[in-house]
CSV table of C-alpha atoms in Angstrom, one decimal:
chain,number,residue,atom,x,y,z
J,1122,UNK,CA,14.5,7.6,-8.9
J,1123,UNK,CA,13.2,11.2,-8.8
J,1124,UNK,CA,9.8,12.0,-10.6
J,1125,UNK,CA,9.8,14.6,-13.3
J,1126,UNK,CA,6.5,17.0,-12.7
J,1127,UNK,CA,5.1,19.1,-15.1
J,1128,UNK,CA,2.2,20.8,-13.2
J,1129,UNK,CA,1.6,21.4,-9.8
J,1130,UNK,CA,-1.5,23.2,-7.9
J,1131,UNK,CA,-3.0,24.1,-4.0
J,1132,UNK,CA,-6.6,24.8,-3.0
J,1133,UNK,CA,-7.3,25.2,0.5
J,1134,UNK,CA,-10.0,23.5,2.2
J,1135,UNK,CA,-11.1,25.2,5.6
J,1136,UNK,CA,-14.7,25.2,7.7
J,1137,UNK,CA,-15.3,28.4,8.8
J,1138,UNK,CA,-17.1,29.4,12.3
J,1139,UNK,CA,-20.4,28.4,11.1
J,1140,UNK,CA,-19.3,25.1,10.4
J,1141,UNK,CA,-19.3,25.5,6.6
J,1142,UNK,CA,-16.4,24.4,4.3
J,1143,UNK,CA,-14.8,26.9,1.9
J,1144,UNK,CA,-12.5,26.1,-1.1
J,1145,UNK,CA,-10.0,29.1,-1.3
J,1146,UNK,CA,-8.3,28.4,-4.6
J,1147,UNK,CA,-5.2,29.4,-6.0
J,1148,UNK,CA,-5.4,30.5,-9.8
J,1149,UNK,CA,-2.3,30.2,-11.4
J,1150,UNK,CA,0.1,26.9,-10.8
J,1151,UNK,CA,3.3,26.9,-8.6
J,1152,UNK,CA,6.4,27.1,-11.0
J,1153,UNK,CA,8.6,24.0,-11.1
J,1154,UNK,CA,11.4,24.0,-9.4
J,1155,UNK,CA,14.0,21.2,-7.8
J,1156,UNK,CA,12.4,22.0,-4.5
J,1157,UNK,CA,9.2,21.1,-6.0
J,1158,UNK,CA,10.1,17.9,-7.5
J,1159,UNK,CA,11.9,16.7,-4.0
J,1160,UNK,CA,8.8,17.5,-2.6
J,1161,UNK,CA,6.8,15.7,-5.0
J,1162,UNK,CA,9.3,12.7,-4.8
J,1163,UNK,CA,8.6,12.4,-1.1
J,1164,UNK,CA,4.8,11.9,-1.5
J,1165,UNK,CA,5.4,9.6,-4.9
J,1166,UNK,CA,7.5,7.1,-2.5
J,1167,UNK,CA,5.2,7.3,0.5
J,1168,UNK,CA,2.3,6.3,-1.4
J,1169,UNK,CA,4.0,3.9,-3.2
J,1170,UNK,CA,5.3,2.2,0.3
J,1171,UNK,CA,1.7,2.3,1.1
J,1172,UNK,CA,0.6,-1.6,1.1
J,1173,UNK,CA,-3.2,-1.5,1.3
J,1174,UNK,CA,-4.2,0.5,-2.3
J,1175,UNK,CA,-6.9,-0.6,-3.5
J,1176,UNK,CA,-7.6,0.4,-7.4
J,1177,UNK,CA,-10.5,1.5,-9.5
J,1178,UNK,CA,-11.7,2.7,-13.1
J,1179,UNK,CA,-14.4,4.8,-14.7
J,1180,UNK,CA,-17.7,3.0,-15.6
J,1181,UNK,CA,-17.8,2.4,-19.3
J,1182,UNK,CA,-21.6,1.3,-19.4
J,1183,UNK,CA,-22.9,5.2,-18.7
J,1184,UNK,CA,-23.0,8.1,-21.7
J,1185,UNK,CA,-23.0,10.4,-19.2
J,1186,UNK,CA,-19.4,10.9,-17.3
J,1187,UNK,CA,-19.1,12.3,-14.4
J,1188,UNK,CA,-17.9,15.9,-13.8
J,1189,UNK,CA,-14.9,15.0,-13.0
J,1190,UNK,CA,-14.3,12.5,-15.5
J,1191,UNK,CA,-15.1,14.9,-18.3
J,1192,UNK,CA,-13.0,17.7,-17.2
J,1193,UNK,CA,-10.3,15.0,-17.0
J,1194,UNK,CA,-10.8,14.0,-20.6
J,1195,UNK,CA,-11.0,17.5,-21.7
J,1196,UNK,CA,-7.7,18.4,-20.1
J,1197,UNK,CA,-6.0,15.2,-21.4
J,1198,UNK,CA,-7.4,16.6,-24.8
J,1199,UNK,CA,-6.3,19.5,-24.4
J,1200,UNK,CA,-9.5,21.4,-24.2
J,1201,UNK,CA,-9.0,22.7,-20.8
J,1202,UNK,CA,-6.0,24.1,-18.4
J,1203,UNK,CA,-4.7,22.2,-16.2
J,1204,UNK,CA,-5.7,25.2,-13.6
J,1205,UNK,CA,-9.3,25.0,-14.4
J,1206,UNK,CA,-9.2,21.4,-14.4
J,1207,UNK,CA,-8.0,21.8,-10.7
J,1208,UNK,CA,-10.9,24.2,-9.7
J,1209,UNK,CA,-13.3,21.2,-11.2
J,1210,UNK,CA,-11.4,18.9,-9.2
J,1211,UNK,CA,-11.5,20.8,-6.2
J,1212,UNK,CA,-15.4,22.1,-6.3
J,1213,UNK,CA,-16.1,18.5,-6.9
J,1214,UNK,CA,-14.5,17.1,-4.4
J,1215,UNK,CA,-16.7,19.6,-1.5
J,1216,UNK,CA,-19.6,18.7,-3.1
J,1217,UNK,CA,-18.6,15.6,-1.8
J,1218,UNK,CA,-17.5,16.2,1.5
J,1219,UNK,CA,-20.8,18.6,2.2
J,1220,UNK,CA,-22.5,15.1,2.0
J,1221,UNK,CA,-20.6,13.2,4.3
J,1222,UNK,CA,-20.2,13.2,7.8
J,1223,UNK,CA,-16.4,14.1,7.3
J,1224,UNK,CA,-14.6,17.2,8.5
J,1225,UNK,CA,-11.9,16.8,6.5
J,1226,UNK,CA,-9.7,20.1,5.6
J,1227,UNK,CA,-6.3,20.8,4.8
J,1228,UNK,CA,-4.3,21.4,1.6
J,1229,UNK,CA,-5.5,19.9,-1.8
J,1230,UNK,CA,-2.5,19.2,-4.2
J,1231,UNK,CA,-3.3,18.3,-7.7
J,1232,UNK,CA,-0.2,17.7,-9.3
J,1233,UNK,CA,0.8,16.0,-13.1
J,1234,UNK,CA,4.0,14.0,-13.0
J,1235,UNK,CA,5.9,11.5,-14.9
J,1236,UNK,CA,8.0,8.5,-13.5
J,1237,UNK,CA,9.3,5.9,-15.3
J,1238,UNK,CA,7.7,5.0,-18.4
J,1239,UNK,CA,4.4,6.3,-17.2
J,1240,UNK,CA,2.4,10.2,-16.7
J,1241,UNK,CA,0.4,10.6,-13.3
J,1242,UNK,CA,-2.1,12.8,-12.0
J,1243,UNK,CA,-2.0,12.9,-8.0
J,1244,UNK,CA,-4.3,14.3,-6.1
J,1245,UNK,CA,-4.2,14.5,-2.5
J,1246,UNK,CA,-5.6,16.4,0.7
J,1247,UNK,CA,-2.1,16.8,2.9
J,1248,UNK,CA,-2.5,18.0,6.7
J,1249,UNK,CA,-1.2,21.6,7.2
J,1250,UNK,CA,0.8,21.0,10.9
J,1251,UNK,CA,2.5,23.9,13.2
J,1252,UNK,CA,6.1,23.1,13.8
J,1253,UNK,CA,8.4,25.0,16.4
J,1254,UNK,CA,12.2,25.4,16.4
J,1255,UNK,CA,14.7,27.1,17.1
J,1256,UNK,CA,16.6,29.9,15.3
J,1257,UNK,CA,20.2,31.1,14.9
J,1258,UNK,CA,19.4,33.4,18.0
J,1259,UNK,CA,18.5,30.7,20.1
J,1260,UNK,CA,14.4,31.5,19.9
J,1261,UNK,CA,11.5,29.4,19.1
J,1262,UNK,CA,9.9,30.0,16.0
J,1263,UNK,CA,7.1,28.5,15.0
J,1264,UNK,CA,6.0,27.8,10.9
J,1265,UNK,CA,4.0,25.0,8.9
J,1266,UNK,CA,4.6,22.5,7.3
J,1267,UNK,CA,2.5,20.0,5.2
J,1268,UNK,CA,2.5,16.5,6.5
J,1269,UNK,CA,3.9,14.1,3.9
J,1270,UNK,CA,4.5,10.7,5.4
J,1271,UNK,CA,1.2,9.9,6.7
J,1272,UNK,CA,-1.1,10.7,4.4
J,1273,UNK,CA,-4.3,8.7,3.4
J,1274,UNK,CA,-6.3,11.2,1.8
J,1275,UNK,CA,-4.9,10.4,-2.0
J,1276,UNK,CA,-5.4,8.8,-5.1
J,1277,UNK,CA,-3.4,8.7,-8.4
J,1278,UNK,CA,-4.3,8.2,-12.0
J,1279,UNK,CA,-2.2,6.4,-14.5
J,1280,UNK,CA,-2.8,8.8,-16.8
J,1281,UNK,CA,-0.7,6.6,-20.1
J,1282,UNK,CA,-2.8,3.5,-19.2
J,1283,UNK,CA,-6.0,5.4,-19.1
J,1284,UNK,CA,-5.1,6.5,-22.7
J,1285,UNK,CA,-3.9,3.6,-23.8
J,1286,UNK,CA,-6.4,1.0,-22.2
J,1287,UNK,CA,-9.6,3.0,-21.2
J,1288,UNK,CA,-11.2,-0.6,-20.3
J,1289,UNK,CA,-8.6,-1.4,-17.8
J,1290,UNK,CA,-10.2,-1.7,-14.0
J,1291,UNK,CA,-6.9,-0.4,-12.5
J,1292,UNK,CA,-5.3,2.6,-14.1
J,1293,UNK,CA,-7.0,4.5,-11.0
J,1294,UNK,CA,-5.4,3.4,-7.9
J,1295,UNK,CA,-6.1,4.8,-3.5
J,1296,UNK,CA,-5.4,3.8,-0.3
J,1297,UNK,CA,-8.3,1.7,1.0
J,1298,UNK,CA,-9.9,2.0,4.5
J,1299,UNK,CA,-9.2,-1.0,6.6
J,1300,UNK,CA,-12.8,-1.4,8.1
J,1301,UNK,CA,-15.9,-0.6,6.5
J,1302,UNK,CA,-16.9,2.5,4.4
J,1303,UNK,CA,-13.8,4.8,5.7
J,1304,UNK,CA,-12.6,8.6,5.2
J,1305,UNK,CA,-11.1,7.3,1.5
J,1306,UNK,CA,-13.4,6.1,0.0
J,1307,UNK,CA,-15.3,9.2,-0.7
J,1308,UNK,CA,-12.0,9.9,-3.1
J,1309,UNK,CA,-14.2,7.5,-5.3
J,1310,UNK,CA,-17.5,9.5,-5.2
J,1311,UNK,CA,-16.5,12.4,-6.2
J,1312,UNK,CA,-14.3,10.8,-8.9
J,1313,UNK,CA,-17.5,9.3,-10.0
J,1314,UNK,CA,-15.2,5.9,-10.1
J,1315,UNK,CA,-16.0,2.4,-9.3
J,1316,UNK,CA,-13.6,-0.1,-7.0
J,1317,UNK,CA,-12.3,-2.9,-9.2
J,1318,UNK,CA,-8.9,-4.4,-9.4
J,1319,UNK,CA,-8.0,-5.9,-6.0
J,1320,UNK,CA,-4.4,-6.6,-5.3
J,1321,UNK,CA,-5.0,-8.1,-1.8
J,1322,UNK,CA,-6.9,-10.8,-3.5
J,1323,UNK,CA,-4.8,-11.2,-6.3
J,1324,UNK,CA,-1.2,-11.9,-4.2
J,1325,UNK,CA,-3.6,-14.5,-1.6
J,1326,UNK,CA,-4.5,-16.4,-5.0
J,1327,UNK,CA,-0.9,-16.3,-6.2
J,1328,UNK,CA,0.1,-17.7,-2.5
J,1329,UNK,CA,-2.2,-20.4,-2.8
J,1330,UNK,CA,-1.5,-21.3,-6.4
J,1331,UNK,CA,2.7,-21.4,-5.5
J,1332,UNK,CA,1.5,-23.8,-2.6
J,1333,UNK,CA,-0.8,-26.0,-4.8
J,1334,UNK,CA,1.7,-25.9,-7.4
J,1335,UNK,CA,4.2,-27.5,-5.1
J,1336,UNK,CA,1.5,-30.0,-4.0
J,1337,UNK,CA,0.6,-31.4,-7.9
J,1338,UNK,CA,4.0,-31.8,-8.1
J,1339,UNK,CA,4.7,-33.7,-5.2
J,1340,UNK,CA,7.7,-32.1,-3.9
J,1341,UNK,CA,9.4,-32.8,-1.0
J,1342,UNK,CA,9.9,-30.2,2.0
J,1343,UNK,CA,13.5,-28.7,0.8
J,1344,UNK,CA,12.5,-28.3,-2.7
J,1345,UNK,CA,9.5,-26.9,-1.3
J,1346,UNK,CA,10.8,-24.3,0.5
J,1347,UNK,CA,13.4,-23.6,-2.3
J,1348,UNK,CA,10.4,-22.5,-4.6
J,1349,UNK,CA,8.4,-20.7,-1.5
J,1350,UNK,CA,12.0,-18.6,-1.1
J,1351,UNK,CA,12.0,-17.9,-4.9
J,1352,UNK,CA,9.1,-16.8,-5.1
J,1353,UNK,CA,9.4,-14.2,-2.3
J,1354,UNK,CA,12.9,-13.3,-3.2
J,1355,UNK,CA,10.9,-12.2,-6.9
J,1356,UNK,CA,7.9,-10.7,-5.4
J,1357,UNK,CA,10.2,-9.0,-2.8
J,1358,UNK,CA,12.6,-7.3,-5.1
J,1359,UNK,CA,9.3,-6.1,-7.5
J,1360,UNK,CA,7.8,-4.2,-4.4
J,1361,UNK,CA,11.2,-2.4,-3.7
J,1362,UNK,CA,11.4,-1.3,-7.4
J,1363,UNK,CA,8.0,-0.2,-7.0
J,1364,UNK,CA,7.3,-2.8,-10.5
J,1365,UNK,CA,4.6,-5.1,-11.0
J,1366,UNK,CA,4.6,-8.8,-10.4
J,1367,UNK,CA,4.9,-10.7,-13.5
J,1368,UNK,CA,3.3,-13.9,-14.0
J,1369,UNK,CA,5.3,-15.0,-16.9
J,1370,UNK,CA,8.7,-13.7,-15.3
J,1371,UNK,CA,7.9,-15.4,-12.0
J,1372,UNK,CA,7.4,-18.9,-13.8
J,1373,UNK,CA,10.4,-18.9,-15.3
J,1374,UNK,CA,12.8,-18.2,-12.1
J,1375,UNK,CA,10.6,-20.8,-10.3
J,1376,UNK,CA,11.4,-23.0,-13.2
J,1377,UNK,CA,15.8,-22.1,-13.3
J,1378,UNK,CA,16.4,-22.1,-9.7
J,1379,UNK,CA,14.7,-24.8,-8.3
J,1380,UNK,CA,14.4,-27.3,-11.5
J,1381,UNK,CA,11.2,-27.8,-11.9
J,1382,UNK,CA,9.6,-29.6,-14.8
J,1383,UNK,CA,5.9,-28.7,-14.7
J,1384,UNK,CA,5.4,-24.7,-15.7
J,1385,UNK,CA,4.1,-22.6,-13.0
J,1386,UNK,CA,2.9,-20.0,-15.6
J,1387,UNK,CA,0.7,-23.3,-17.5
J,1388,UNK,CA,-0.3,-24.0,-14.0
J,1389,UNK,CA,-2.0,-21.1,-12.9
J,1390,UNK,CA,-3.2,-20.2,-16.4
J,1391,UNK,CA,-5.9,-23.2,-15.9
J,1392,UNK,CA,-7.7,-22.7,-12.8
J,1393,UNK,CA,-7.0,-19.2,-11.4
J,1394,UNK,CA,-7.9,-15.6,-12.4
J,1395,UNK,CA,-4.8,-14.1,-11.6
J,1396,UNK,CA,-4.0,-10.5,-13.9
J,1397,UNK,CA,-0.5,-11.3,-15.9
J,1398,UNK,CA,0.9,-8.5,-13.6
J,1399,UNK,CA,-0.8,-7.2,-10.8
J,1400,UNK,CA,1.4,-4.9,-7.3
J,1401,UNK,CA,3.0,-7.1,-4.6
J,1402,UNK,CA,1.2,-6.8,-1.5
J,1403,UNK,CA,3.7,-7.1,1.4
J,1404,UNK,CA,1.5,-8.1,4.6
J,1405,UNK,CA,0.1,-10.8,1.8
J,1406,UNK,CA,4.0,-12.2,0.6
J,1407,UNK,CA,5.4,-12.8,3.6
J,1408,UNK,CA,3.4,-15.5,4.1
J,1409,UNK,CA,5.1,-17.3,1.6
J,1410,UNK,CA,8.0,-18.3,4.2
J,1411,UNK,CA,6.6,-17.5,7.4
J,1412,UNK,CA,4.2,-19.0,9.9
J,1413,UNK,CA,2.5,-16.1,11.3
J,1414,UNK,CA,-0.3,-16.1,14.0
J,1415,UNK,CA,-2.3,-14.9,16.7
J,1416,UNK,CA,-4.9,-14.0,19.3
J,1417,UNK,CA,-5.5,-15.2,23.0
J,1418,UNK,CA,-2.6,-12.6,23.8
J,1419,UNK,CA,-0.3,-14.6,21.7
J,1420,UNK,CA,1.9,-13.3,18.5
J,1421,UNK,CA,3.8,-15.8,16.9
J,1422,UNK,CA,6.0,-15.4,13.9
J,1423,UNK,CA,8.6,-18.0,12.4
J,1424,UNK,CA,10.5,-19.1,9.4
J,1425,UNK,CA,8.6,-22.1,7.3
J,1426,UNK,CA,12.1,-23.8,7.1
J,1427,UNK,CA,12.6,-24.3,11.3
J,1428,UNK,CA,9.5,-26.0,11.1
J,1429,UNK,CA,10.7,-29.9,12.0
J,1430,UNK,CA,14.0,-28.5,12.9
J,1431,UNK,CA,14.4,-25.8,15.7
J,1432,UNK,CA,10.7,-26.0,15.9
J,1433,UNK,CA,8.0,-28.9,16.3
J,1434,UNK,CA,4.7,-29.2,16.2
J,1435,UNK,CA,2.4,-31.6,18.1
J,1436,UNK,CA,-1.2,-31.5,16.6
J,1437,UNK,CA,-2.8,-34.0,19.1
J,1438,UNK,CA,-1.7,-32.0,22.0
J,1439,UNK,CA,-1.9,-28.5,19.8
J,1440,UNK,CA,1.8,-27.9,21.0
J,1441,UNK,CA,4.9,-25.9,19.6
J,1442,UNK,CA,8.0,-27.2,21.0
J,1443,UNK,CA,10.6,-24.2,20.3
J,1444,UNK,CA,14.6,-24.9,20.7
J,1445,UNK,CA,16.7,-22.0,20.6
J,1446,UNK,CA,14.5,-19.3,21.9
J,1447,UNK,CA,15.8,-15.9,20.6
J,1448,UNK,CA,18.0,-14.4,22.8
J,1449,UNK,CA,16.1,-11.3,23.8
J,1450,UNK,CA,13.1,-13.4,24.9
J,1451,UNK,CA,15.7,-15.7,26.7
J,1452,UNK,CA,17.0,-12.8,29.1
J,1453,UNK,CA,13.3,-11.4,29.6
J,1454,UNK,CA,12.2,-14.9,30.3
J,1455,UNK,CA,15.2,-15.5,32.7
J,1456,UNK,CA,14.8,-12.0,34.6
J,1457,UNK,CA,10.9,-12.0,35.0
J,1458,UNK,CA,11.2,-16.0,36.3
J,1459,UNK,CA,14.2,-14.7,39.1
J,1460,UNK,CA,12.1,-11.9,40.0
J,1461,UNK,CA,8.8,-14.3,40.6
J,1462,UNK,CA,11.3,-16.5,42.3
J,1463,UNK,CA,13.1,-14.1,44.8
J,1464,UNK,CA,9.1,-13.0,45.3
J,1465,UNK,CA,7.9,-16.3,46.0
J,1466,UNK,CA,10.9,-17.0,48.9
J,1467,UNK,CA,10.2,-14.2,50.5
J,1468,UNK,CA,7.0,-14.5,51.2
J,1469,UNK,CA,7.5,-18.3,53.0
J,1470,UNK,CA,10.4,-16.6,55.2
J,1471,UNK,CA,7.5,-14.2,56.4
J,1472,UNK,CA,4.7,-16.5,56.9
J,1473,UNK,CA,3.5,-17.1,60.3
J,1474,UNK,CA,4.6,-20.3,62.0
């Protein structure tokens, strides 16, 4: 599903030879065209592929807002232009970066859109690449491009939940630095905005409440699995429609498919802090029907259901026991032990007597 934009802006970020960054900023918006909105469309679904967002708000406790979150109020009022609102944006965001130890440049797009039932501001700081190819006349030619499919730089408002719920900890959502203070979070400073909702967490506590659901009600291994499967199969389908888990939905095809009597939804409701609908976190689901682990130069991933079937596990002598190896592995296995054989007999028809 294509995104429908209604304003779209650049500002350029670039150090110059003394080291300094300047802002060059553009002063009227880009007109809206089909081009525009494909190019928009590609950015919406790669950040909304992205699996490690993390999501955030504006404090409510201060009088004072940030600059950023009162230019953002004003334009939402309609007390300023979407163009000047950029320029804030944009001056803000250096401030920033002239604190950190970042040298961060590119193009800054600032960009209103609505998808679904929902309006969006994006902003994000895209990487302007060289390209070369090759022209009707057979000569390279070289041209840039902005890199769209890799970008971490970015952070998008829920501008209809802001409005609606202004208490709300995740109508604010960027993608989150995997170690430590990263290159992202600074997207938060200069928003003046505070980390709160955390998907992550929220799909491992819904993993571990499907498993200690299936535990209170002492189900046996096939039903097991049957809920495990159901439960991905939901979550699955939610993160390729780009929709929201549902609690309450969730319950009730746990409770049709597999026949349950005890309510997931009453379970969960009593000893977990889960969000009635919160994003599926892919690296976090998956778990659900897999056994995945590794270290010591080992990467194992498997199926829950071959466990006690193709697979066996001996826990005195910490041992899997694996029939059917995958066929790829099989002919790797088979080549590298003919090779160490044909090695090995050569070597006793040169030794020495």
């Amino acid at each position: 599903m294509n995104i429908s934009a209604t304003n779209i802006i650049l500002h350029s970020l670039d150090y110059n030879v003394e080291g300094v960054l300047e802002c060059t900023k553009r002063e009227g918006e880009l007109p809206i065209s089909p081009s525009i909105e494909q190019f928009l469309t590609k950015i919406h679904s790669t950040y909304q592929s992205k699996t490690n967002k993390a999501f955030a708000s504006f404090p409510t406790e201060t009088d004072r807002p940030q600059v950023f979150q009162r230019a953002l109020e004003k334009e939402m009022a309609g007390e300023l232009d979407f163009v000047s609102f950029s320029q804030t944006a944009v001056d803000c965001l250096v401030a920033e970066l002239q604190k950190q130890d970042f040298a961060e440049q590119g193009i800054l797009l600032i960009s209103k859109y609505s998808w679904t039932a929902s309006d969006y501001l994006l902003i994000a700081l895209l990487q302007n690449n060289e390209s070369v190819s090759v022209n009707e006349n057979l000569e390279l030619t070289s041209s840039q491009h902005l890199e769209t499919s890799k970008i971490q730089l970015v952070t998008r408002i829920d501008l209809t939940l802001l409005a609606r719920s202004p208490e709300s900890n995740r109508y604010l959502s960027f993608i989150k630095g995997r170690v430590g203070r990263q290159v992202s979070d600074f997207f938060l400073d200069f928003m003046g905005a505070q980390e709160g909702f955390d998907a992550k967490v929220q799909n491992q506590v819904l993993m571990k409440a499907v498993e200690e659901f299936c535990e209170k009600e002492a189900l046996p291994m096939e039903k097991k699995q049957e809920v495990r499967e159901v439960a991905f199969d939901y979550c699955k389908e939610q993160l390729k429609q780009g929709e929201d888990i549902e609690l309450a939905t969730l319950s009730e095809q746990m409770q049709e498919s597999p026949k349950l009597e005890g309510s997931f939804y009453d379970f969960v409701s009593e000893d977990y802090q889960l969000e009635q609908n919160f994003p599926a976190d892919r690296s976090v689901m998956r778990k659900l029907t897999k056994y995945v682990g590794q270290g010591g130069g080992v990467s194992i991933s498997f199926d829950q259901k071959h466990l006690g079937e193709r697979i066996q596990y001996d826990a005195d002598s910490d041992t899997l026991s694996i029939k059917g190896i995958p066929p790829n592995l099989r002919e790797q296995l088979k080549r590298d032990a003919s090779e160490a054989s044909t090695t090995t007999n050569n070597d006793d028809e040169s030794a020495p007597f």
